[in-house]
Coordinates of C-alpha atoms and ligand atoms in Angstrom, one line a residue:
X76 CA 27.5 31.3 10.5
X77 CA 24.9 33.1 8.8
X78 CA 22.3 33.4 11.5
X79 CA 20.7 37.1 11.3
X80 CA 21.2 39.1 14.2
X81 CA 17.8 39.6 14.4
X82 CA 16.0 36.8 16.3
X83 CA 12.0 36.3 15.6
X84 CA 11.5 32.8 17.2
X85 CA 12.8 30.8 19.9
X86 CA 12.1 27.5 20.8
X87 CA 12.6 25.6 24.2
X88 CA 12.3 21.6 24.7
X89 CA 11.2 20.8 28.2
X90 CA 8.1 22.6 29.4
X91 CA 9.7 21.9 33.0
X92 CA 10.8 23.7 36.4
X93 CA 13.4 25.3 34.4
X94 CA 12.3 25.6 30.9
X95 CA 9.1 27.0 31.7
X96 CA 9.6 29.8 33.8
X97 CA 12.8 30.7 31.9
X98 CA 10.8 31.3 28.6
X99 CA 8.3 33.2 30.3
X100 CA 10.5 35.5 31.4
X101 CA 12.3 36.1 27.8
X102 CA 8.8 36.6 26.4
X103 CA 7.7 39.2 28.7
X104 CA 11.3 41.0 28.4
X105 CA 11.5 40.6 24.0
X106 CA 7.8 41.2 23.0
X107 CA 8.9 41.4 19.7
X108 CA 10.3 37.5 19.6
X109 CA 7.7 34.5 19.2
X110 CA 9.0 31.9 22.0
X111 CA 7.9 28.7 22.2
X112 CA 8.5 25.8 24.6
X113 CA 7.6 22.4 23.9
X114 CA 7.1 18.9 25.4
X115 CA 6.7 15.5 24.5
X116 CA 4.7 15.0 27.6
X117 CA 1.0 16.6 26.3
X118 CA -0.4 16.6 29.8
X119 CA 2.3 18.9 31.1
X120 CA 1.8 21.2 28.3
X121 CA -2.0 20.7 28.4
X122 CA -1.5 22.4 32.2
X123 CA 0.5 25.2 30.9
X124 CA -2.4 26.1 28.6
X125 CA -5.0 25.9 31.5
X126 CA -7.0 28.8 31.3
X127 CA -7.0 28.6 35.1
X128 CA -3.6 29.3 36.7
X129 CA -4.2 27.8 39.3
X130 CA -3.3 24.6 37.6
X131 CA 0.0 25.8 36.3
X132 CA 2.0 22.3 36.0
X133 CA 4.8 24.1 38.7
X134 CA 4.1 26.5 41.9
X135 CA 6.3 29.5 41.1
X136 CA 6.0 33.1 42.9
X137 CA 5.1 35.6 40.2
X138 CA 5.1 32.8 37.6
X139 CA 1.2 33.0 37.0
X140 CA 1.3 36.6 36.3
X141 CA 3.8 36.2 33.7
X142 CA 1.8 33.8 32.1
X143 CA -1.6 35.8 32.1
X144 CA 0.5 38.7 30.4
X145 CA 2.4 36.9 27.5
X146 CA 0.7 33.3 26.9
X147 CA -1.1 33.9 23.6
X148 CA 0.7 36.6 22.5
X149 CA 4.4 35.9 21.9
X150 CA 4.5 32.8 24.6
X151 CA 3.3 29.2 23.6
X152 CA 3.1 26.3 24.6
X153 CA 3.0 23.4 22.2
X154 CA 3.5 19.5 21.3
X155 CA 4.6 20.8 17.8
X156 CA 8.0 19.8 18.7
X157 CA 9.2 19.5 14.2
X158 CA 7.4 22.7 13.8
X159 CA 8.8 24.8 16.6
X160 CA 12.6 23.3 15.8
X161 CA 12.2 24.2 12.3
X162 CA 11.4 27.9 12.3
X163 CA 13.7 29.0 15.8
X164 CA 16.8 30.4 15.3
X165 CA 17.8 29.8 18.4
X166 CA 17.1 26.3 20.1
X167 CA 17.3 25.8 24.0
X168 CA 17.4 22.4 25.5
X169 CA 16.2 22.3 28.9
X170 CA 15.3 18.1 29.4
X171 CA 15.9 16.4 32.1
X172 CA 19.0 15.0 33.2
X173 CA 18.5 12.4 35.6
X174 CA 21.1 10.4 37.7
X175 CA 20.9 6.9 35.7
X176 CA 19.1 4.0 37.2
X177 CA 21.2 1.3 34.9
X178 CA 24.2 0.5 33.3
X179 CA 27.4 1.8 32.9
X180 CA 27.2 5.2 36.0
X181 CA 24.5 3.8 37.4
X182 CA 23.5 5.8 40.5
X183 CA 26.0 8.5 39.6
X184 CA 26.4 9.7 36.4
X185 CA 24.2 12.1 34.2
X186 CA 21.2 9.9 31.8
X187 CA 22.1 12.1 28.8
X188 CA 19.6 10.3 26.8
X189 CA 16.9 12.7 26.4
X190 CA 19.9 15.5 25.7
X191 CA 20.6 13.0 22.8
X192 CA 16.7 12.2 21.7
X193 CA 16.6 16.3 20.6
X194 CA 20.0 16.8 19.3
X195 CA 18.8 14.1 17.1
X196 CA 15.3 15.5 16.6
X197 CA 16.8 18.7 16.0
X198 CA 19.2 17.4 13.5
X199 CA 16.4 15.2 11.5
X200 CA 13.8 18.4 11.3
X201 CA 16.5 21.4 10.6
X202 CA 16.8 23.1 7.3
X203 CA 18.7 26.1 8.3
X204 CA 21.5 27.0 10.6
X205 CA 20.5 26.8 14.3
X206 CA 22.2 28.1 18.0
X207 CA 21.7 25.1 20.1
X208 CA 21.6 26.2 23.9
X209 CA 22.0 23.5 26.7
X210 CA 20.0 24.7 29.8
X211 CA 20.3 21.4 31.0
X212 CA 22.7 20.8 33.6
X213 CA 25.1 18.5 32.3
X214 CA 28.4 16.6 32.7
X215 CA 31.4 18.4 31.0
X216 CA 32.0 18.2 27.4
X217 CA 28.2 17.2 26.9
X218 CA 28.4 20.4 23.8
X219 CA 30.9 18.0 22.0
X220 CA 28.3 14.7 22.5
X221 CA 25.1 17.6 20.7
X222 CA 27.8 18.5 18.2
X223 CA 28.9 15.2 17.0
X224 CA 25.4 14.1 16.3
X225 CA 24.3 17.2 15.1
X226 CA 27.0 17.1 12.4
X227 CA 26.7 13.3 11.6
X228 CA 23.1 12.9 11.3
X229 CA 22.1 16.5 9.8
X230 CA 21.6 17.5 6.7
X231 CA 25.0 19.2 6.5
X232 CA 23.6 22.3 8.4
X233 CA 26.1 24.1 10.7
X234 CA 24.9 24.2 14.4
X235 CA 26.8 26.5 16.9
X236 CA 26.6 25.3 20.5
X237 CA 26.4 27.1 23.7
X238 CA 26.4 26.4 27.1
X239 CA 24.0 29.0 29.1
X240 CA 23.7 26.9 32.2
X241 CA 20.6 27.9 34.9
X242 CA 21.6 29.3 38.4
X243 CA 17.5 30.0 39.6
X244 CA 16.7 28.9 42.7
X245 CA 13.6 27.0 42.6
X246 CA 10.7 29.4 45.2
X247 CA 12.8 32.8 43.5
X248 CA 13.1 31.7 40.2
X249 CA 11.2 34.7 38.6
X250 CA 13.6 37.0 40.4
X251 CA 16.6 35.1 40.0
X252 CA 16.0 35.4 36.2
X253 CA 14.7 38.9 35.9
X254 CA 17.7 40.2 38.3
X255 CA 20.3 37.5 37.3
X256 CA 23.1 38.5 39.5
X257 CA 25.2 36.6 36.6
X258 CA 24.0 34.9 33.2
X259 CA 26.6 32.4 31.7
X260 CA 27.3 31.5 28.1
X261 CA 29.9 29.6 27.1
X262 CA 31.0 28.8 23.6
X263 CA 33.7 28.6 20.9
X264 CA 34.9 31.8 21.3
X265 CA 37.8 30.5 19.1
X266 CA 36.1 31.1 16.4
X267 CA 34.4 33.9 14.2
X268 CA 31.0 32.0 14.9
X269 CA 31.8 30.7 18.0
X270 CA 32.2 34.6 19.2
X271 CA 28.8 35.5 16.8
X272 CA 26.7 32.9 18.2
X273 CA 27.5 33.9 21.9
X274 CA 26.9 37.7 21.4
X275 CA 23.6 37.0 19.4
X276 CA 22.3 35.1 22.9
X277 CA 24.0 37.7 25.1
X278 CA 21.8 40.6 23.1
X279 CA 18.7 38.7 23.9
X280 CA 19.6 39.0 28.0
X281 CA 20.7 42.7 27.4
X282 CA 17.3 43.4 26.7
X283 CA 17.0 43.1 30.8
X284 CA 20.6 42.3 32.0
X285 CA 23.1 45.2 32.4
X286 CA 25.8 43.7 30.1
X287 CA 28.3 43.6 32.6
X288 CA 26.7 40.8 34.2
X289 CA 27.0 38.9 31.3
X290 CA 30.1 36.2 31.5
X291 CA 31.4 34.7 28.8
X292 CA 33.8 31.3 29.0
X293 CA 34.4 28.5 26.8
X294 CA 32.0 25.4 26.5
X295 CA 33.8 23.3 28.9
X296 CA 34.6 26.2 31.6
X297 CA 30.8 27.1 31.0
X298 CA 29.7 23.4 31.5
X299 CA 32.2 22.7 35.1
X300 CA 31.2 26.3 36.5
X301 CA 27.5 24.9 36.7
X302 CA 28.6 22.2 38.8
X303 CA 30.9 23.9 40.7
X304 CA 28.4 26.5 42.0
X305 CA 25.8 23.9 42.9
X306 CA 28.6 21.6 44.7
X307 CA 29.8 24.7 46.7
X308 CA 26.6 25.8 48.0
X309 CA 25.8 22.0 48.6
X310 CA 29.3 22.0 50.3
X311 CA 27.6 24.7 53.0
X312 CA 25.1 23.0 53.9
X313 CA 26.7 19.8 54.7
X314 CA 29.1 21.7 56.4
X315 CA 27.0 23.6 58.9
X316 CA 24.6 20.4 59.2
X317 CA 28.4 18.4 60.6
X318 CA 28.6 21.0 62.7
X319 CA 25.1 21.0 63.6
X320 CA 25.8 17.6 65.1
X321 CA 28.7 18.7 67.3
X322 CA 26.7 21.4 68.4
X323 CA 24.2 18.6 70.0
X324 CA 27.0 17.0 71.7
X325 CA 28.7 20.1 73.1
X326 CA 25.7 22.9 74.4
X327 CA 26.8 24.8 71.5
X328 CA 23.8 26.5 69.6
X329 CA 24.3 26.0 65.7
X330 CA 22.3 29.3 64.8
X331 CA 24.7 31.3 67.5
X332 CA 27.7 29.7 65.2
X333 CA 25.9 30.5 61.8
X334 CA 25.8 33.8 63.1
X335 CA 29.1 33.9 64.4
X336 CA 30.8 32.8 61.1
X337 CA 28.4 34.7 58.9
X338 CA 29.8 38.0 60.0
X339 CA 32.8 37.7 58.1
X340 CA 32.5 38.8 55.1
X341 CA 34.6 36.1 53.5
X342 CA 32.5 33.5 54.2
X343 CA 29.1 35.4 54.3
X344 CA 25.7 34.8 55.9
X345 CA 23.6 33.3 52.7
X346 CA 23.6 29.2 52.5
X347 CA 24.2 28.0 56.2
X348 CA 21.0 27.6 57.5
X349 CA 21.5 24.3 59.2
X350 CA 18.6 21.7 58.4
X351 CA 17.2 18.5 58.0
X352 CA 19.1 17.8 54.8
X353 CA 19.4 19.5 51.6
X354 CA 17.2 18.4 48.4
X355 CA 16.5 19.3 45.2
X356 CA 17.0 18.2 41.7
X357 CA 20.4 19.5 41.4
X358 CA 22.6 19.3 44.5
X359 CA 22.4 15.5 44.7
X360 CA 22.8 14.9 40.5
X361 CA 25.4 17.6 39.9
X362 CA 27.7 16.2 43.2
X363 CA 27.0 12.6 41.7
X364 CA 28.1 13.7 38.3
X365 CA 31.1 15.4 39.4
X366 CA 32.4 12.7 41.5
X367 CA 31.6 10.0 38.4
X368 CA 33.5 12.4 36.0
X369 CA 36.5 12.7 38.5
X370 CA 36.7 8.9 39.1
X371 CA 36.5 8.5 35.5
X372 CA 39.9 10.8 34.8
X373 CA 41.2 9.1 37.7
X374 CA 40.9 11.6 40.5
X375 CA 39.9 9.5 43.2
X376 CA 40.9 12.3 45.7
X377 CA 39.0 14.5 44.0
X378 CA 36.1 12.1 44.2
X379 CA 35.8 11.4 47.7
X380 CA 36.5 14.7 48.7
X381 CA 33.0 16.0 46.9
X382 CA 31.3 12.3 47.9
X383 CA 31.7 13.5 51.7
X384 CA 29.1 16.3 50.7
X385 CA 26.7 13.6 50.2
X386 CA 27.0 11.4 53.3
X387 CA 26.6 14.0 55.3
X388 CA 23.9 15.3 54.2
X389 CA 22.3 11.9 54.6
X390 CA 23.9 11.4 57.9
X391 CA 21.6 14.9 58.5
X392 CA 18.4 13.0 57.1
X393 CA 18.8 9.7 59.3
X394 CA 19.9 11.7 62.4
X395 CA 16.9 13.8 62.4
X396 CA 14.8 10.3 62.0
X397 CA 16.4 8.3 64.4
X398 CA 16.3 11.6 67.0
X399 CA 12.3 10.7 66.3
X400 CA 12.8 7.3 67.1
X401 CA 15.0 7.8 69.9
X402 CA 12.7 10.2 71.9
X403 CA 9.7 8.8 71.3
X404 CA 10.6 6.0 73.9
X405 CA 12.7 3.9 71.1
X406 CA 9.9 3.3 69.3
X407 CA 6.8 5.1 67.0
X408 CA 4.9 1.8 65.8
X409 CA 1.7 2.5 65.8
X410 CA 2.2 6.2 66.4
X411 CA 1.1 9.3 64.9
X412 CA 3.2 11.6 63.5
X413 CA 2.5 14.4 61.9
X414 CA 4.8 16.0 59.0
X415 CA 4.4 19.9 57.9
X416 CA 5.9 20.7 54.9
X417 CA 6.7 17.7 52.4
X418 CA 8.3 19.7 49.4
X419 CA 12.2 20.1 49.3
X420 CA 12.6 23.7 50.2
X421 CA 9.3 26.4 51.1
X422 CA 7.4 28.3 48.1
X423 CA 7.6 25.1 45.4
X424 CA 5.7 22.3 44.9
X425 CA 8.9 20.3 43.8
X426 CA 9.8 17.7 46.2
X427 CA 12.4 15.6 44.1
X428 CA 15.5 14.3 46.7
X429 CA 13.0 16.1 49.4
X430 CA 14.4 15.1 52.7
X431 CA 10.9 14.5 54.0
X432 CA 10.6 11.3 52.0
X433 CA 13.6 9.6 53.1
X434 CA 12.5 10.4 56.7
X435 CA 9.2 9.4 56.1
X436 CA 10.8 6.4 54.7
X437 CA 12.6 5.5 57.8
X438 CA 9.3 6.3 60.1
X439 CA 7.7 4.1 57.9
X440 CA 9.8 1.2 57.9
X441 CA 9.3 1.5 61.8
X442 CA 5.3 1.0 61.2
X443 CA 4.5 4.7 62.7
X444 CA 1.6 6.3 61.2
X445 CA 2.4 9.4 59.3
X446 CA 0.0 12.0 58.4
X447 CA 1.1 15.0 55.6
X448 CA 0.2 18.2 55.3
X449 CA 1.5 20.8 52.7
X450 CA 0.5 23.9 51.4
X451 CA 1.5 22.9 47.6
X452 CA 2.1 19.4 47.6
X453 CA -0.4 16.9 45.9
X454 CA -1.0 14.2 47.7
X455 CA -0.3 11.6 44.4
X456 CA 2.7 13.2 44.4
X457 CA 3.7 12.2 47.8
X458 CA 2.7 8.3 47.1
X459 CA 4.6 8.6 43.9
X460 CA 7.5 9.8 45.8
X461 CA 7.2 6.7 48.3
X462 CA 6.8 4.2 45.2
X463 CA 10.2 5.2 44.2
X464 CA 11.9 4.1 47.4
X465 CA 10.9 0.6 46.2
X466 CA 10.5 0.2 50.3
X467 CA 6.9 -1.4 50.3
X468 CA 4.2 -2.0 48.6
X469 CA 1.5 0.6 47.8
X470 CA -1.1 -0.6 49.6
X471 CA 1.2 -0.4 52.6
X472 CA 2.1 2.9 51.6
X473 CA -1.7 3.8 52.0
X474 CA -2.2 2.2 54.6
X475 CA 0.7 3.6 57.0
X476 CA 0.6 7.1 55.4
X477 CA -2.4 9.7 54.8
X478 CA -2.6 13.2 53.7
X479 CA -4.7 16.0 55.1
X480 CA -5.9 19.8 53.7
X481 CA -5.8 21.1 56.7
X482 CA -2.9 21.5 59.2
X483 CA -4.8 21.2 62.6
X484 CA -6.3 18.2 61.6
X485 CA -2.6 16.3 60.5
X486 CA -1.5 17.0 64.4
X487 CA -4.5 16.0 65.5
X488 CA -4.2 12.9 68.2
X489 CA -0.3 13.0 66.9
X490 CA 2.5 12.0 69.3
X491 CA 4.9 14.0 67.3
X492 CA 4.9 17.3 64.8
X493 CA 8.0 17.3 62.6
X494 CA 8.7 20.2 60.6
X495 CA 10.3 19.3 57.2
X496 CA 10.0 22.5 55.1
X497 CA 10.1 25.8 56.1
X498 CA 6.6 27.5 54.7
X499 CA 6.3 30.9 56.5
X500 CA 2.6 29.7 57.6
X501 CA 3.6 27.4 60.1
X502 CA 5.7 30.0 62.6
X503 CA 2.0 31.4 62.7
X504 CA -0.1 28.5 63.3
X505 CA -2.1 28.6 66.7
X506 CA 0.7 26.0 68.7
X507 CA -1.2 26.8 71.5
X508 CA -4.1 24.7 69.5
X509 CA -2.1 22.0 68.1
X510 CA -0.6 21.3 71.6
X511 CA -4.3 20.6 73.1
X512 CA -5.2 18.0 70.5
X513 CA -2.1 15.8 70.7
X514 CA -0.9 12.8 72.9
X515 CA 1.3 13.7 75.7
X516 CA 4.4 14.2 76.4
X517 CA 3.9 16.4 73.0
X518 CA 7.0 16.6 71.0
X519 CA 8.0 18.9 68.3
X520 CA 11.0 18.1 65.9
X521 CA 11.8 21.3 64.1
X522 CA 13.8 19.9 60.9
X523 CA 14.4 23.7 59.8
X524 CA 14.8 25.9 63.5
X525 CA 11.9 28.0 61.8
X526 CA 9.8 28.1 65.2
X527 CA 9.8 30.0 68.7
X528 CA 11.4 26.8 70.8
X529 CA 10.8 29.0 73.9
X530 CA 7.3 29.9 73.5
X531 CA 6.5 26.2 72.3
X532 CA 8.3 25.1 75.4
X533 CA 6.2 27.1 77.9
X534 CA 2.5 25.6 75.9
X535 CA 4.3 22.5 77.0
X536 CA 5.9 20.9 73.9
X537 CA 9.0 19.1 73.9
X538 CA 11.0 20.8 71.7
X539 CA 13.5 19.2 69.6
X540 CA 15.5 21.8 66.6
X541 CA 18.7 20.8 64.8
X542 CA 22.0 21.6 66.4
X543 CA 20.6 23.0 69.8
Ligands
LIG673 C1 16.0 21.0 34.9 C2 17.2 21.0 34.1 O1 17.0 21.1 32.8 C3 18.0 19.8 34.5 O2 19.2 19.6 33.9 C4 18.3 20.0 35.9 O3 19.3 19.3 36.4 C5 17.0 19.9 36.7 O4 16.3 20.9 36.3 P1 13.6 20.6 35.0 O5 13.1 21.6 34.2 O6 13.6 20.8 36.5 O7 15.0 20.2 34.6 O8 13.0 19.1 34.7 P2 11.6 18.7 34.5 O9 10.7 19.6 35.3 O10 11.6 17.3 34.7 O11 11.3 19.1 33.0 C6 11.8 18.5 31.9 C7 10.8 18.4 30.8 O12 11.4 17.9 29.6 C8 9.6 17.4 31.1 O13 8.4 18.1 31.1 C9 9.7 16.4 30.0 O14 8.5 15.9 29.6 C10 10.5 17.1 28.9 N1 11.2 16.2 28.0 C11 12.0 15.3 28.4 C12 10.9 16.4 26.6 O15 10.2 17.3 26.2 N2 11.6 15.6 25.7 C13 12.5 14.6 26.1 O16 13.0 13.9 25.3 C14 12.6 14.4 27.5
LIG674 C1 19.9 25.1 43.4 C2 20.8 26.3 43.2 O1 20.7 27.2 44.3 C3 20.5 27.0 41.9 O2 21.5 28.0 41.6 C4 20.6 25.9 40.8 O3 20.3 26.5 39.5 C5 19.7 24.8 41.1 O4 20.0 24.2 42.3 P1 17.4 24.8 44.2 O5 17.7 23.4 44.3 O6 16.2 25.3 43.6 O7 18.6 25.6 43.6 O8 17.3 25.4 45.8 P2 18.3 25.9 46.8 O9 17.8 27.2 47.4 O10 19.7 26.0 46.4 O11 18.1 24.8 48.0 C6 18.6 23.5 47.9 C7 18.4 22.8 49.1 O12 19.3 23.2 50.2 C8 17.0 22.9 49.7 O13 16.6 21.6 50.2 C9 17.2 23.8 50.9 O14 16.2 23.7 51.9 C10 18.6 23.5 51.4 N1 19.3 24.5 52.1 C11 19.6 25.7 51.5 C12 19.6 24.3 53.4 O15 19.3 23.3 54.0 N2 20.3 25.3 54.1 C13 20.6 26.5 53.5 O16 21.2 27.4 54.1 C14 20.3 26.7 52.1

């Protein structure tokens, strides 16, 4: 491999969640290196380019002010997808990876068809050697799928390929990057390449990164470790949410427990909030994926151990919905109810596998009356979400389900507040306020345990929180 150490141009494919933040935070830390990222989708990049932030495609913390600082000067963001291949050195892919909808897997395994649409761009536009970095969260052994087509369709360049798989949390991905508490690369470290390739990405993050943070693995090792960490912390969430459910039965209180168990420090206080379900792009997908590729080598133990993680956690979304149901005398046709927070966790605007759809869903197929309100959340965004439940038609959609600016006004006339993301802004609303301007009995579910249940109890509310 004859790649120079030095590194003028990086390119990215996927202007998304993950690619776009992640660039931004190489520019600002290597102002000498031109990077970047690029999208087949020209209205996503169009909203990168918008001169006001505001209209950033995603809601980051600290993302904007990146942006103001390196866009136009070593950061870009382009449709020149040939272009931007051809002069990089090194190449990340960071496309989606959805669960697929057909076929062979369907509803479990990885679509790697996008991952395959740029190996085979990137092998069609090359004319000199290239790292190829999958950001993409992938099944394992996805490296040898790039490599193959790299080396069959090219024009006999040699490729090296890593495996630099993303830990950010979505609401601290800024900080996750800039103060990576680990940054993975995996490669052939069998070989003289292999080895060159993986140091020439590592001295990118050493820029920022105290090397010693720096792991390095083989491909596949790289590749299962990505899963692994999103099925384990996945794994604590179900696990607090079962016993979230006993708690309900038994006068235990689940955040007494949490605390209880968090103390020891082998099992740590981080990752067992209980809730109304976890979401996300990831925990779903990567679980999926792991239990397809363990069916597929004929693990089937394996498999339905990590499945479990998943039924609970939506046993956690249609208990918290049917708890709705159930107290609202058995039934909420007709009834308002109003829904704070819509996106999957607080501080994003992401709301893929958000928990608040699928209990919306359920409200809905009851004929209540739901009115939204979220501090991020577009409202086309939550009809899209509804569309892909398949559950009605859009008109229905409209017709059962609104979405307000302004909080007050969503819990106005309501028979019902649910809490479905935990946004800091709604411990300090005026409850007192709300409570005046609802039906009575007023009831308040609390999907997240974010608010005062005493104080809400003596305004009047009936207060309902998870695993108390
Ligand atoms: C990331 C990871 O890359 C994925 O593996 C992980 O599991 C979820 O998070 P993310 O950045 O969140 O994906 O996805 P998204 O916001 O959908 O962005 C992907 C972008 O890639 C989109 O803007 C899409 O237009 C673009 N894309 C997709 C291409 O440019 N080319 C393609 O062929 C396919
Ligand atoms: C996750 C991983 O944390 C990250 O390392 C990986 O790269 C991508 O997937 P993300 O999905 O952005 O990140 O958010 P995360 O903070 O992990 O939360 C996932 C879901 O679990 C959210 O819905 C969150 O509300 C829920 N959760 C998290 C709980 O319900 N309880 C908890 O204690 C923690």
């Amino acid at each position: 491999m004859t790649i120079s150490k030095k590194i003028s141009n990086i390119c990215c494919i996927g202007a998304g969640y993950v690619g776009g933040p992640t660039m931004a935070v190489i520019a600002s830390n290597c102002s000498d290196i031109k990077v970047k990222v690029v999208d087949v989708n020209p209205n996503r990049i169009a909203d990168w380019n918008s001169s006001n932030l505001e209209e950033l495609p995603i809601y980051e913390p600290g993302l904007k002010e990146i942006i103001a600082k390196v866009r136009g000067k070593n950061l870009f963001f382009s449709t020149d997808i040939e272009n931007s291949i051809r002069e990089a050195q090194i190449i990340f892919i960071s496309v989606n990876t959805p669960t697929k909808t057909y076929g062979k897997g369907k509803g479990m395994a990885a679509d790697l068809k996008y991952i395959e649409l740029c190996a085979r761009k990137i092998a069609e536009v090359a004319t000199e050697e290239k790292i190829i970095v999958e950001k993409s969260t992938i099944p394992v052994r996805t490296a040898q799928t790039i490599k193959t087509i790299l080396e069959n369709t090219g024009n006999n360049i040699k490729f090296q390929i890593l495996s630099n798989p993303e830990f950010l949390a979505e609401g601290t991905a800024i900080e996750d990057l800039q103060n990576a508490n680990r940054m993975l690369i995996g490669g052939d470290n069998s070989t003289k390449e292999g080895q060159d390739a993986i140091a020439c990405l590592s001295s990118i993050y050493e820029r920022w990164l105290p090397k010693e943070r720096i792991i390095k693995t083989n491909v596949w090792s790289s590749e299962l470790s990505k899963l692994t960490a999103n099925a384990f912390l996945a794994q604590r969430v179900s696990s607090i949410n079962a016993i979230s459910a006993l708690c309900e039965k038994t006068g235990a209180d689940i955040d007494e427990v949490a605390r209880a168990i968090g103390a020891d420090n082998r099992i740590g206080s981080k990752f067992i909030n209980a809730s109304v379900g976890f979401g996300g792009s990831c925990f779903q997908k990567d679980i999926l994926n792991l239990v397809y590729i363990s069916k597929s080598l004929g693990l089937k133990e394996v498999a339905d151990y990590w499945e479990q993680v998943l039924l609970i956690n939506d046993y956690q979304k249609m208990r918290f919905a049917e708890n709705i149901v159930n107290n609202l005398f058995n039934t909420v046709s007709g009834k308002k109810i109003a829904f704070l927070g819509w996106a999957f966790k607080k501080n994003t605007n992401d709301t893929r596998e958000t928990a608040a759809m699928y209990v919306a869903n359920f409200l809905l197929d009851e004929t209540a009356f739901i009115h939204v309100y979220d501090p991020t959340v577009k409202s086309n965004q939550i009809f899209k979400d509804l569309e892909l439940l398949s559950s009605r038609t859009t008109e229905e959609n409209h017709k059962l389900l609104k979405v307000d600016t302004d909080p007050y006004q969503a819990c106005k006339e309501s028979h019902a507040v649910a809490i479905l993301t935990e946004w800091d802004e709604f411990i300090n609303y005026d409850w007192q306020k709300i409570y005046d301007n609802m039906k009575k009995p007023a009831f308040v579910f609390d999907g997240r345990n974010i608010l005062n249940s005493d104080k809400l109890k003596e305004i009047g509310f009936k207060v309902y929180q998870i695993g108390k």
